[in-house]
Coordinates of C-alpha atoms and ligand atoms in Angstrom, one line a residue:
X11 CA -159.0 -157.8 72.3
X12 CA -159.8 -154.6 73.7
X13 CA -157.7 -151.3 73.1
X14 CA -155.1 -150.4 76.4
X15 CA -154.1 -147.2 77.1
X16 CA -150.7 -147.6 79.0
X17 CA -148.9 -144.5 81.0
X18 CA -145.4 -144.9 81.5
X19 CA -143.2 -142.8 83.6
X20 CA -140.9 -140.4 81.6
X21 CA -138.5 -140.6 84.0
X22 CA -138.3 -144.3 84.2
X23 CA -140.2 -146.0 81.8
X24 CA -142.1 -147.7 84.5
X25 CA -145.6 -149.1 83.9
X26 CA -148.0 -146.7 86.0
X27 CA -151.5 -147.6 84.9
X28 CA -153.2 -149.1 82.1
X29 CA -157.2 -149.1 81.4
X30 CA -159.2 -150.2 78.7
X31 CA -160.0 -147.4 76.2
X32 CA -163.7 -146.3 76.9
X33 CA -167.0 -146.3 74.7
X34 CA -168.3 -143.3 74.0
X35 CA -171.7 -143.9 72.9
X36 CA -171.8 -145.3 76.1
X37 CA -170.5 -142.5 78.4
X38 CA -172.3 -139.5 75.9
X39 CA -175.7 -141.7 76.5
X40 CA -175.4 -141.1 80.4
X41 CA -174.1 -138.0 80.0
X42 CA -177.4 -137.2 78.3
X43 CA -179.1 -138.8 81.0
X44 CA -177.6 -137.0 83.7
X45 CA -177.2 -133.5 82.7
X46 CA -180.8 -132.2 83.2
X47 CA -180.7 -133.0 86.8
X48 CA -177.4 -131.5 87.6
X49 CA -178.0 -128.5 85.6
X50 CA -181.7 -128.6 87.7
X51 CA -179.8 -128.5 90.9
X52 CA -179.4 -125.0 92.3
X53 CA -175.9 -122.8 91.3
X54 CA -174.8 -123.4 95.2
X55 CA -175.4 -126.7 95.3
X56 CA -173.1 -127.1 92.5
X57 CA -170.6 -124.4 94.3
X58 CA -170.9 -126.1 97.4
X59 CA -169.9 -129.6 95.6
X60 CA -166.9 -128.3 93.6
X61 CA -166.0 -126.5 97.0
X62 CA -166.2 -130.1 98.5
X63 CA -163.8 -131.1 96.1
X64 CA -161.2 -128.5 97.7
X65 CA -161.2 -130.3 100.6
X66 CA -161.2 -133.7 99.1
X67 CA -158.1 -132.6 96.9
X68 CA -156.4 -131.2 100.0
X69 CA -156.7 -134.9 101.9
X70 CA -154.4 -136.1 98.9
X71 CA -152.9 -133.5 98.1
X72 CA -149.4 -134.8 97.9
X73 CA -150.1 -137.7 96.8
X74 CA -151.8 -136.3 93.9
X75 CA -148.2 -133.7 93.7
X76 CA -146.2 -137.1 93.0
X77 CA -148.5 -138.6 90.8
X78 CA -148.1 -135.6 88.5
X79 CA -144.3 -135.7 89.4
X80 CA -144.0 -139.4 88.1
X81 CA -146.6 -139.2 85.3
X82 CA -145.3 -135.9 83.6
X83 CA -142.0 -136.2 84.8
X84 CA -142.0 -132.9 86.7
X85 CA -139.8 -132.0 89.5
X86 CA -142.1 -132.6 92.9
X87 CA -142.0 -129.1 93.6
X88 CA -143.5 -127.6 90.5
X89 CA -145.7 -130.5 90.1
X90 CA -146.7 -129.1 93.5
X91 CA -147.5 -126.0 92.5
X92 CA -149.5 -127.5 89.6
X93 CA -152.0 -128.6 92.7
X94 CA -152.1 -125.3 94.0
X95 CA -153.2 -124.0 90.9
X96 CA -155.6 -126.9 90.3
X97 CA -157.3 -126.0 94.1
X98 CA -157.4 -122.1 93.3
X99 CA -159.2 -122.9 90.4
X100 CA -162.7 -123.5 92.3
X101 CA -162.9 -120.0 94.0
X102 CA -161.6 -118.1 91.0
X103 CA -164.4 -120.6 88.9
X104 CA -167.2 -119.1 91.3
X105 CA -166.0 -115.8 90.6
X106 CA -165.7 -115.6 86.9
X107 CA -169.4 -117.2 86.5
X108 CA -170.9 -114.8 88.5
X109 CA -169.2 -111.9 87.0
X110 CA -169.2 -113.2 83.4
X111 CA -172.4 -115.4 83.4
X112 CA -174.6 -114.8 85.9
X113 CA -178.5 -113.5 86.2
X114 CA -179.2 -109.4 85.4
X115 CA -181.4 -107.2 85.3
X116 CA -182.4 -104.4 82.6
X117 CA -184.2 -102.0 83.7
X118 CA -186.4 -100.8 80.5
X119 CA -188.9 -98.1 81.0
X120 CA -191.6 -99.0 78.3
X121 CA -191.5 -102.4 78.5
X122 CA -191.1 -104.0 82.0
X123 CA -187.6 -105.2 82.3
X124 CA -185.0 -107.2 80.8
X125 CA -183.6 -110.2 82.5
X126 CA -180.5 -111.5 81.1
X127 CA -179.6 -114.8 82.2
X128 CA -177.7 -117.9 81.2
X129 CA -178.3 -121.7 80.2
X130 CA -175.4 -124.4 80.5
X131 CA -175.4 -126.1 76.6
X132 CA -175.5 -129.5 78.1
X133 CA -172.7 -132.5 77.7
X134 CA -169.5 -130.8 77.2
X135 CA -166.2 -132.8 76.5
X136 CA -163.1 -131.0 78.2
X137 CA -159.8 -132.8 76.3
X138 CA -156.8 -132.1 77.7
X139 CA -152.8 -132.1 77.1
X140 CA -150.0 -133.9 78.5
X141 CA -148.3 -131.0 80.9
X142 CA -150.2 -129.5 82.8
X143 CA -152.2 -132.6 83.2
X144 CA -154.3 -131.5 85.6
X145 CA -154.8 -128.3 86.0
X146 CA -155.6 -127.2 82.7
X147 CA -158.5 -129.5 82.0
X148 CA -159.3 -128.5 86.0
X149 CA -159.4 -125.4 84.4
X150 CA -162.2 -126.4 82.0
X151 CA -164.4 -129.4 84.5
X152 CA -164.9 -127.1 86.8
X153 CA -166.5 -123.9 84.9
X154 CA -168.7 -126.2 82.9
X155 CA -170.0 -128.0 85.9
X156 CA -170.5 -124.9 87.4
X157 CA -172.6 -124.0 84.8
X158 CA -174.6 -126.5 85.2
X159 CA -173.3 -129.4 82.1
X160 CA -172.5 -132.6 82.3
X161 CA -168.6 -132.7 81.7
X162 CA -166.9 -136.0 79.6
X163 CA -163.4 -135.6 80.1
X164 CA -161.2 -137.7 78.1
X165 CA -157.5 -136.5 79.3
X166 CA -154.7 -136.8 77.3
X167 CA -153.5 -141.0 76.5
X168 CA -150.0 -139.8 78.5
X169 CA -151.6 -138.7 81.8
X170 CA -154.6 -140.7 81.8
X171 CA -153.5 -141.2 85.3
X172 CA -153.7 -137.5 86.6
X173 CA -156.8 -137.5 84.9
X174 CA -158.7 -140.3 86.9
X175 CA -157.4 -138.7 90.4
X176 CA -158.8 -136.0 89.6
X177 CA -162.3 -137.4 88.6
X178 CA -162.1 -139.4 91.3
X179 CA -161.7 -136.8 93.8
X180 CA -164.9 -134.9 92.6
X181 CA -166.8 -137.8 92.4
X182 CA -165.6 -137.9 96.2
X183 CA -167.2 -134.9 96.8
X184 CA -170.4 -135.4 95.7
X185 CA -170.4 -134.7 91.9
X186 CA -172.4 -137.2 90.4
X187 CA -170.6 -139.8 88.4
X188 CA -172.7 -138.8 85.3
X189 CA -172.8 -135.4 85.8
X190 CA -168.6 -135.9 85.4
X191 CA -166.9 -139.3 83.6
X192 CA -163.9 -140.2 82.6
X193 CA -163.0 -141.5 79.0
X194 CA -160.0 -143.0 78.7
X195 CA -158.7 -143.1 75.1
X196 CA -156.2 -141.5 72.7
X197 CA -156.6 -139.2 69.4
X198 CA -158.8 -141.2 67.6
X199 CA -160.8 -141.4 70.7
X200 CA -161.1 -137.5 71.3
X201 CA -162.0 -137.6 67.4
X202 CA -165.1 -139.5 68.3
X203 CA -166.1 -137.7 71.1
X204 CA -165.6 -134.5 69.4
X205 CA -167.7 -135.6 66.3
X206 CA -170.8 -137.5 68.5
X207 CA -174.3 -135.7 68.0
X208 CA -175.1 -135.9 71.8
X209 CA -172.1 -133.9 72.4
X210 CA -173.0 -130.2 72.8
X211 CA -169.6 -128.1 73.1
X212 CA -165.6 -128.9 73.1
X213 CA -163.1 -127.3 75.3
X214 CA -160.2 -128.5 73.9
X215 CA -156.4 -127.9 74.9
X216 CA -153.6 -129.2 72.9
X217 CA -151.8 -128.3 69.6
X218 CA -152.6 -126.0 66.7
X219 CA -152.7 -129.1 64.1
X220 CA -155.3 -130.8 66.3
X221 CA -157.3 -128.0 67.3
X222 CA -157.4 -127.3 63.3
X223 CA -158.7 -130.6 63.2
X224 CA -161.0 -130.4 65.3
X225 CA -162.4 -127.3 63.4
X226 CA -162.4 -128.6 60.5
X227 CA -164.0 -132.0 61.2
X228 CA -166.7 -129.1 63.1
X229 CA -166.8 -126.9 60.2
X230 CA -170.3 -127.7 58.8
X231 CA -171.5 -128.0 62.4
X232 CA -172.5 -124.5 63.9
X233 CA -174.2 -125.8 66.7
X234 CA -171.4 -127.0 68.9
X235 CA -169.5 -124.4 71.1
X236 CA -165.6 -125.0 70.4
X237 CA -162.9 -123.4 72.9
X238 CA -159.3 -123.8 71.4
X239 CA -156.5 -123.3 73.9
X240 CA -153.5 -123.8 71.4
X241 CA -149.8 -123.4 71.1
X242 CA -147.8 -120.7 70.4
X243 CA -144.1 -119.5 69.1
X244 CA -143.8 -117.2 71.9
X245 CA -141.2 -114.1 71.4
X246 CA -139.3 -112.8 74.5
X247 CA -137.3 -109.5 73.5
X248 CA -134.6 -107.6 75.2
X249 CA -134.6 -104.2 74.9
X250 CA -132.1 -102.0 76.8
X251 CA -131.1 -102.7 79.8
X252 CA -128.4 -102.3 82.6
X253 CA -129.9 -105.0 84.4
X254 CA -128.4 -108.0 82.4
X255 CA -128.6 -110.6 84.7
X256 CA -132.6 -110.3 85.4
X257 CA -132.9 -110.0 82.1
X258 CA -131.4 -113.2 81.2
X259 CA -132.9 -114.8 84.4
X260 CA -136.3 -113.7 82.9
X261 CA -135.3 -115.6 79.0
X262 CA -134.1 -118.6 81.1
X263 CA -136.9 -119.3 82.8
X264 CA -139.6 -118.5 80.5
X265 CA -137.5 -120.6 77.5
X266 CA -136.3 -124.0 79.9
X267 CA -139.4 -123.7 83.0
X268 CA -141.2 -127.0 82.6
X269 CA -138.5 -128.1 80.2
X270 CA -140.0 -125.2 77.6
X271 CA -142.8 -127.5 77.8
X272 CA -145.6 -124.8 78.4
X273 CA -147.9 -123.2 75.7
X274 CA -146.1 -120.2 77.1
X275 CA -142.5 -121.0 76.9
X276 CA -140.3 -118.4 74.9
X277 CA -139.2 -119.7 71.8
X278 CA -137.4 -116.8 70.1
X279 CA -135.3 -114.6 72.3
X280 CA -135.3 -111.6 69.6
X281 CA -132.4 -109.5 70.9
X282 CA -130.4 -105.6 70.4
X283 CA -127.3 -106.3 68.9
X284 CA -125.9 -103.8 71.3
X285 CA -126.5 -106.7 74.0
X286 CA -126.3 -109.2 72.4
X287 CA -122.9 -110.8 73.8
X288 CA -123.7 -109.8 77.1
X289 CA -127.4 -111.2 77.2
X290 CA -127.0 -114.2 75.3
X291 CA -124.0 -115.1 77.1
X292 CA -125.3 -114.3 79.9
X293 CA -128.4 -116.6 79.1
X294 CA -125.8 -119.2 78.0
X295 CA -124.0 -119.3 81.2
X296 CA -127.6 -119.8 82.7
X297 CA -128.7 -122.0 80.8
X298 CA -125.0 -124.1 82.2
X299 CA -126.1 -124.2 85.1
X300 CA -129.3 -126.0 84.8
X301 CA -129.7 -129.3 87.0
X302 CA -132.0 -131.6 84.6
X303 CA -132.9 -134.7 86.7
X304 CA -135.8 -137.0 87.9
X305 CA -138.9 -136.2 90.1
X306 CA -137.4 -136.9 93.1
X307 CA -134.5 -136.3 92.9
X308 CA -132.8 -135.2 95.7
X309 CA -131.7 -132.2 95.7
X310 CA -134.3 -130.9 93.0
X311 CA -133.5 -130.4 89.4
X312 CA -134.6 -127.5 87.4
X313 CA -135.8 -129.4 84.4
X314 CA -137.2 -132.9 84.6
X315 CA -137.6 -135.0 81.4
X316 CA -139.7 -134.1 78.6
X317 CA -142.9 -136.4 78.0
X318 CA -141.6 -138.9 76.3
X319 CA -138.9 -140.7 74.1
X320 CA -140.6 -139.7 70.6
X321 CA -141.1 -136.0 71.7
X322 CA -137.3 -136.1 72.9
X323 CA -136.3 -137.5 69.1
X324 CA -138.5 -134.5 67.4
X325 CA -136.7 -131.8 69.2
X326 CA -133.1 -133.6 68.6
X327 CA -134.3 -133.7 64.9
X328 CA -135.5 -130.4 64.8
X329 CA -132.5 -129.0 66.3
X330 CA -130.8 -131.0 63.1
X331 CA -132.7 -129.5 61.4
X332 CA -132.4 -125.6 62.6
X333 CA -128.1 -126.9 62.6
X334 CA -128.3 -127.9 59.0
X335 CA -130.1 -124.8 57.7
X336 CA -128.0 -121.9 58.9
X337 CA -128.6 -122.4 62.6
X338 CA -125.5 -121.1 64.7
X339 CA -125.4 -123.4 67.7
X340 CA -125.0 -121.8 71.0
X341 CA -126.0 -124.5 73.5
X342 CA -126.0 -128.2 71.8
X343 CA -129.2 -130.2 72.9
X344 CA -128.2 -133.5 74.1
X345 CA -129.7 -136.5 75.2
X346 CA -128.9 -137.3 78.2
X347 CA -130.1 -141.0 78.5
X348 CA -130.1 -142.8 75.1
X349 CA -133.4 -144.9 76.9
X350 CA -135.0 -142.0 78.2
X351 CA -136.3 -138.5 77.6
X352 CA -133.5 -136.0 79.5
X353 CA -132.7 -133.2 77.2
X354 CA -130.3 -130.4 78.3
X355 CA -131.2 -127.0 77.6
X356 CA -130.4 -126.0 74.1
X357 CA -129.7 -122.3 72.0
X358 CA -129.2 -121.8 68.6
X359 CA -128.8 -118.4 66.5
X360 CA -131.4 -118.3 63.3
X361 CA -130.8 -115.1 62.7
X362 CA -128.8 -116.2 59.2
X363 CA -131.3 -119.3 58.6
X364 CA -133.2 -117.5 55.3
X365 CA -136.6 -119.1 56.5
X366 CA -137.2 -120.2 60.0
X367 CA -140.2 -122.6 60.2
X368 CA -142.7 -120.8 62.1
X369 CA -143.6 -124.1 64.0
X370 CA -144.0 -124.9 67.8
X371 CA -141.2 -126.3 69.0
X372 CA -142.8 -127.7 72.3
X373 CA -139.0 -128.5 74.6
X374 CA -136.3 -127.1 75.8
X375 CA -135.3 -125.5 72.6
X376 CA -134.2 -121.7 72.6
X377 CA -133.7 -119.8 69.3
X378 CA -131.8 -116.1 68.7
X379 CA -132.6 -113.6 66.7
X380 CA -130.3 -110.6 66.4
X381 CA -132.2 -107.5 65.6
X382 CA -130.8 -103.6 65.4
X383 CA -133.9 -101.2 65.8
X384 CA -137.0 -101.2 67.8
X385 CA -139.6 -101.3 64.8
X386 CA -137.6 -104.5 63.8
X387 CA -138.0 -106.1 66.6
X388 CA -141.4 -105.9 66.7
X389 CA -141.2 -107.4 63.4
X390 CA -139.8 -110.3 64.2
X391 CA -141.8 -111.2 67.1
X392 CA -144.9 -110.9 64.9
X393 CA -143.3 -112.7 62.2
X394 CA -145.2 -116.1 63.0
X395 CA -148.7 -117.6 62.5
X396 CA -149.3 -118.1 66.2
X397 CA -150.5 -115.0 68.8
X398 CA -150.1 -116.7 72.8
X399 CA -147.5 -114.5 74.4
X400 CA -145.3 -111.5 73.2
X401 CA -142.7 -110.2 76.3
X402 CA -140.7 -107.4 76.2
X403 CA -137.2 -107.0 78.6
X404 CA -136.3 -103.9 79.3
X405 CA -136.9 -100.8 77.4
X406 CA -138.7 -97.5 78.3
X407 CA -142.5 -96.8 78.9
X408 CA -142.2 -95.4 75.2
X409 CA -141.2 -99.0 74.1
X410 CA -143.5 -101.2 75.9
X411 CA -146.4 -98.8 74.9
X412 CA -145.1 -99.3 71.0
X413 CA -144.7 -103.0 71.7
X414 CA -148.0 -103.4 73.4
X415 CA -149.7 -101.7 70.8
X416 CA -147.9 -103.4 67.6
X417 CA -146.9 -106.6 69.1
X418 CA -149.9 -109.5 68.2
X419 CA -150.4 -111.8 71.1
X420 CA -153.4 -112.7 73.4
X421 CA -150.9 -112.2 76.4
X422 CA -148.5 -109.1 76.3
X423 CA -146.1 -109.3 79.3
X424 CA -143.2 -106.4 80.1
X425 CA -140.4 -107.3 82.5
X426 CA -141.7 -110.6 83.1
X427 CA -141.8 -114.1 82.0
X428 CA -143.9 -115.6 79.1
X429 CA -145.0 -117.8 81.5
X430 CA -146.2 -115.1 83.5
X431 CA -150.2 -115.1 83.7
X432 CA -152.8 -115.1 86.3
X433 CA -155.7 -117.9 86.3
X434 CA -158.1 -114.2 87.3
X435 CA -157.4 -112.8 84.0
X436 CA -158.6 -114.5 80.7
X437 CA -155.9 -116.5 78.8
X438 CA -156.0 -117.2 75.1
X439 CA -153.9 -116.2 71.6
X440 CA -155.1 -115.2 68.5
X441 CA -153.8 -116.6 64.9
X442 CA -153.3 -120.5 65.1
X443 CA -153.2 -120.2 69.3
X444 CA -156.6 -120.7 69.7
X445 CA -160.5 -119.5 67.9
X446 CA -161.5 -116.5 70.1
X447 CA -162.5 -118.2 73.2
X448 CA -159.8 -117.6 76.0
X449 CA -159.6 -119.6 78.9
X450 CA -159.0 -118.7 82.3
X451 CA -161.3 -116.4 84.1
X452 CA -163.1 -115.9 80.5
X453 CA -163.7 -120.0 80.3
X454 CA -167.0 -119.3 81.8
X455 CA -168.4 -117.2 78.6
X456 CA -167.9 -120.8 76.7
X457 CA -169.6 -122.9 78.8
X458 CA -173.0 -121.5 79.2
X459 CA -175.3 -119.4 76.4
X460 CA -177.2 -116.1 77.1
X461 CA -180.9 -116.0 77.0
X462 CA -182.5 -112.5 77.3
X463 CA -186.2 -112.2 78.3
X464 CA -188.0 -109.6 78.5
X465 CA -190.9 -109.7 81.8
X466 CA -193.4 -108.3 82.6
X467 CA -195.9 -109.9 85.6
X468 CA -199.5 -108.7 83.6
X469 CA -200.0 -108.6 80.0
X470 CA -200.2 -104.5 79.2
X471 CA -200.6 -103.2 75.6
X472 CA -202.3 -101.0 73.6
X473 CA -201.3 -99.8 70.2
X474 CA -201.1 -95.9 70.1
X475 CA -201.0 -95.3 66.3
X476 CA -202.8 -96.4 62.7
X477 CA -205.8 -98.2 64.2
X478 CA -209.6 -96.7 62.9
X479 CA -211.5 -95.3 65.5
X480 CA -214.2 -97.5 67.0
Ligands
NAD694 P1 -152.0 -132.8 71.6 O1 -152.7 -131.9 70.6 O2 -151.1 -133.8 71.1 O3 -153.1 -133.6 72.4 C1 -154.0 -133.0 73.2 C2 -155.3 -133.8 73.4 O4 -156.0 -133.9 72.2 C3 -155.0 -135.3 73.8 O5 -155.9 -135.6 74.8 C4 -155.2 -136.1 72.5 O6 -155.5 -137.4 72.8 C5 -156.3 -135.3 71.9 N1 -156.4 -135.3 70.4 C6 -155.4 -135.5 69.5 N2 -155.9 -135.4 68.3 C7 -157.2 -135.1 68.4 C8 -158.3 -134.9 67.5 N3 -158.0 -134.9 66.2 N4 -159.5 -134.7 67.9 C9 -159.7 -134.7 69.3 N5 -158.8 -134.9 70.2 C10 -157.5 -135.1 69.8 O7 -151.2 -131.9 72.6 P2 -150.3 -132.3 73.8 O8 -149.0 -132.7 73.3 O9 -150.9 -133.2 74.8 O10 -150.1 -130.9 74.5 C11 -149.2 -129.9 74.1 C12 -149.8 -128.9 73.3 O11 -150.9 -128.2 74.0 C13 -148.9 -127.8 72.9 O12 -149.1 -127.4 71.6 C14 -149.2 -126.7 73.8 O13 -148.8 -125.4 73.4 C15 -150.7 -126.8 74.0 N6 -151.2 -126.2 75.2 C16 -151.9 -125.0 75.1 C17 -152.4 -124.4 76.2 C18 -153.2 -123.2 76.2 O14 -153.9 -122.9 77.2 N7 -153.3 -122.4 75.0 C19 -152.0 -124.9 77.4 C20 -151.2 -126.0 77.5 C21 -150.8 -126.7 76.4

């Protein structure tokens, strides 16, 4: 019998697709194939054909909006604005590989000139996560083809969905079906792809333990280009303030947006005990208020489900767990549908707990962390493996200069969200967040190698010193 992969709505458990996992000897072999001619083709040819796929997306774009909705279980409206990221994605793509990869030239006075130009590595395999379904790997596909490689993109087993209306729609636009394929399969599926010789580079979004996997099973393997978009266990801290209720609207929605399931969401809320009463409960009162419903609901909740009914029991347990350990509960998580994934909103105060697992805790889940000066504060926002995103609330230029320059984090945000962060600047942590190799407007540097020449039209040499004369 052959292997399934089944998607199942979050919100209702109902079937939504189901394919049979792929082969990927098979889909690597005409990947190999294909990925001289594409890269062959000229740079606006490709442009043109991912700019194609703008207008193909457009055509569908709603449905596509309420396919993420039902797949991912995100309200229509941000699972709207997950296509709007998706379409910006091209333009901001033709940018970043002309300013990051494209052709130079050196002038060099001796020797002729230098031209610096780029080659695409050949098959890449993009693997994405389960939120952001879609724009994420979109993120990845379309720099790589841009570059010229043939893309294998195996999205993640619980939006296999999302991932297929998206190939198909560039495939609608022109991109050659080789040049770009699908590959439907789980974990042990991405394992393979990730491990196959014809495989040239991975760009690889997900969690710390299986990008760690990932580098280890690529450890003795220096030829393959690896981008690692990981986790994080992202500090928000407020600082003073008179301007309470911003500042808690800030915690709110970078801890509970997307149901905290972003690689950006705020996990520790690392606060002055000055404020303390007033911002948490603040935050609290917030945090109240949230509507947590359906997709379509009508009208539209804050916070849909979370991705499924295992991740909803590891962030009850881990809650437990935070409880039994010192935890002081502020906001209880509960579930709201014993069949299904609906968490509320939940806060708990680890400033007593004597170790706090430094862990991502990918949901709703808020903790507090009760701090009395400026230099520990900083401490505790660096007090974790991880490096995404570091915010700071409030405070003076003076502060966010010190907390800029101290705090560890790839993305270093004052007065906004975590979530905060522009597809036209690069995006990527340091520690276990990712290897070096931000995303974003920086994805191009991963997808295409530098090859400097030096020219000139007519050989020209002599040698001016230590020769006999003649
Ligand atoms: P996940 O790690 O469970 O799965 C991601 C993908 O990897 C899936 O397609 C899965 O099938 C595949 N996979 C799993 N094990 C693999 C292995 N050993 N080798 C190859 N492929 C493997 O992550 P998820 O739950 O889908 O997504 C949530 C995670 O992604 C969170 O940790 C979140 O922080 C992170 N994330 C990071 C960013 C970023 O840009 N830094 C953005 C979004 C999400």
């Amino acid at each position: 019998m052959t292997d399934e992969i089944v998607s199942l709505a979050p919100a209702t458990g109902a079937e939504l697709w189901r394919a049979p996992v792929g082969d990927v000897d098979e889909l690597v072999e005409r990947a190999r194939r294909a990925w001289g001619t594409w890269a062959a083709q000229s740079l606006a040819n490709r442009i043109e054909l991912c700019r194609r796929f703008v207008n193909e997306l457009r055509k569908e774009q709603d449905s596509f909006a309420e396919l993420i909705a039902q797949e991912c279980g995100k309200p229509l409206w941000e699972a709207r604005s997950e296509v709007e990221a998706v379409l910006a994605r091209v333009e901001i793509s033709v940018r970043s590989y002309a300013e990051r990869t494209a052709q130079r030239r050196l002038d060099n006075a001796m020797q002729g000139s230098t031209a610096l130009r780029h080659k695409p590595h050949g098959v890449m395999a993009v693997i994405g996560p389960a939120t952001f379904a879609a724009h994420l790997p979109a993120g990845h596909i379309i720099p790589a083809l841009i570059a010229g490689n043939a893309v294998i993109f195996k999205p993640s087993e619980k939006a296999p969905a999302t991932g297929e209306f998206l190939v198909r729609c560039m495939h609608r636009a022109g991109i050659p079906a080789n040049a770009l394929q699908l590959l439907v399969g789980g974990p042990a599926i991405g394992q393979e792809l990730v491990a196959h010789d014809g495989v040239d580079g991975i760009l690889f979004t997900g969690s710390a333990l299986n990008g760690i996997a990932i580098n280890r099973k690529l450890a003795t393997n220096p030829a393959k280009i690896v981008a690692l978009e990981l986790g994080g266990n992202n500090p928000i801290v407020v600082w003073d303030t008179p301007k309470i209720q911003d500042a808690a609207t800030l915690v709110v929605q970078s801890a509970f947006a997307t149901s905290g399931q972003r690689c950006t969401s705020a996990r520790r809320l690392i606060v002055r005990s000055s404020l303390y009463d007033a911002v948490v409960g603040e935050v609290k009162a917030l945090a109240d208020r949230i509507v947590v419903g359906a997709p379509f609901d009508d009208p539209q909740p804050f916070m849909g489900p979370v991705i499924d009914n295992g991740a909803a029991e590891g962030l009850t347990e881990s809650f437990v767990y935070l409880l039994s350990h010192g935890g002081r509960p502020i906001k209880h998580m509960v579930r709201l549908d014993r069949e299904r994934p609906f968490l509320t909103p939940s806060i708990i105060d680890t400033t007593a707990m004597a170790e706090r697992p430094d862990v991502e805790l990918f949901g709703p889940l808020l903790q507090v962390i009760r701090v009395d000066d400026f230099d520990e504060a900083i401490a505790e926002a660096n007090a974790t493996r991880f490096g995404l995103v570091a915010a700071l609330i409030g405070g003076a230029p003076q502060d966010y200069n010190r907390f800029w320059a101290n705090v560890r984090a790839g993305v270093v945000n004052w007065n906004q969200t975590t979530n905060a962060a522009t597809a036209g600047a690069p995006f990527g942590g340091i520690g276990l967040s990712g290897n070096h190799r931000p995303g974003a407007f920086y994805t191009a540097d991963a997808c295409a190698y530098p090859v400097a020449s030096t020219e000139l039209e007519q050989p020209r040499a002599s040698i001016g010193i230590g020769l006999k004369e003649v």
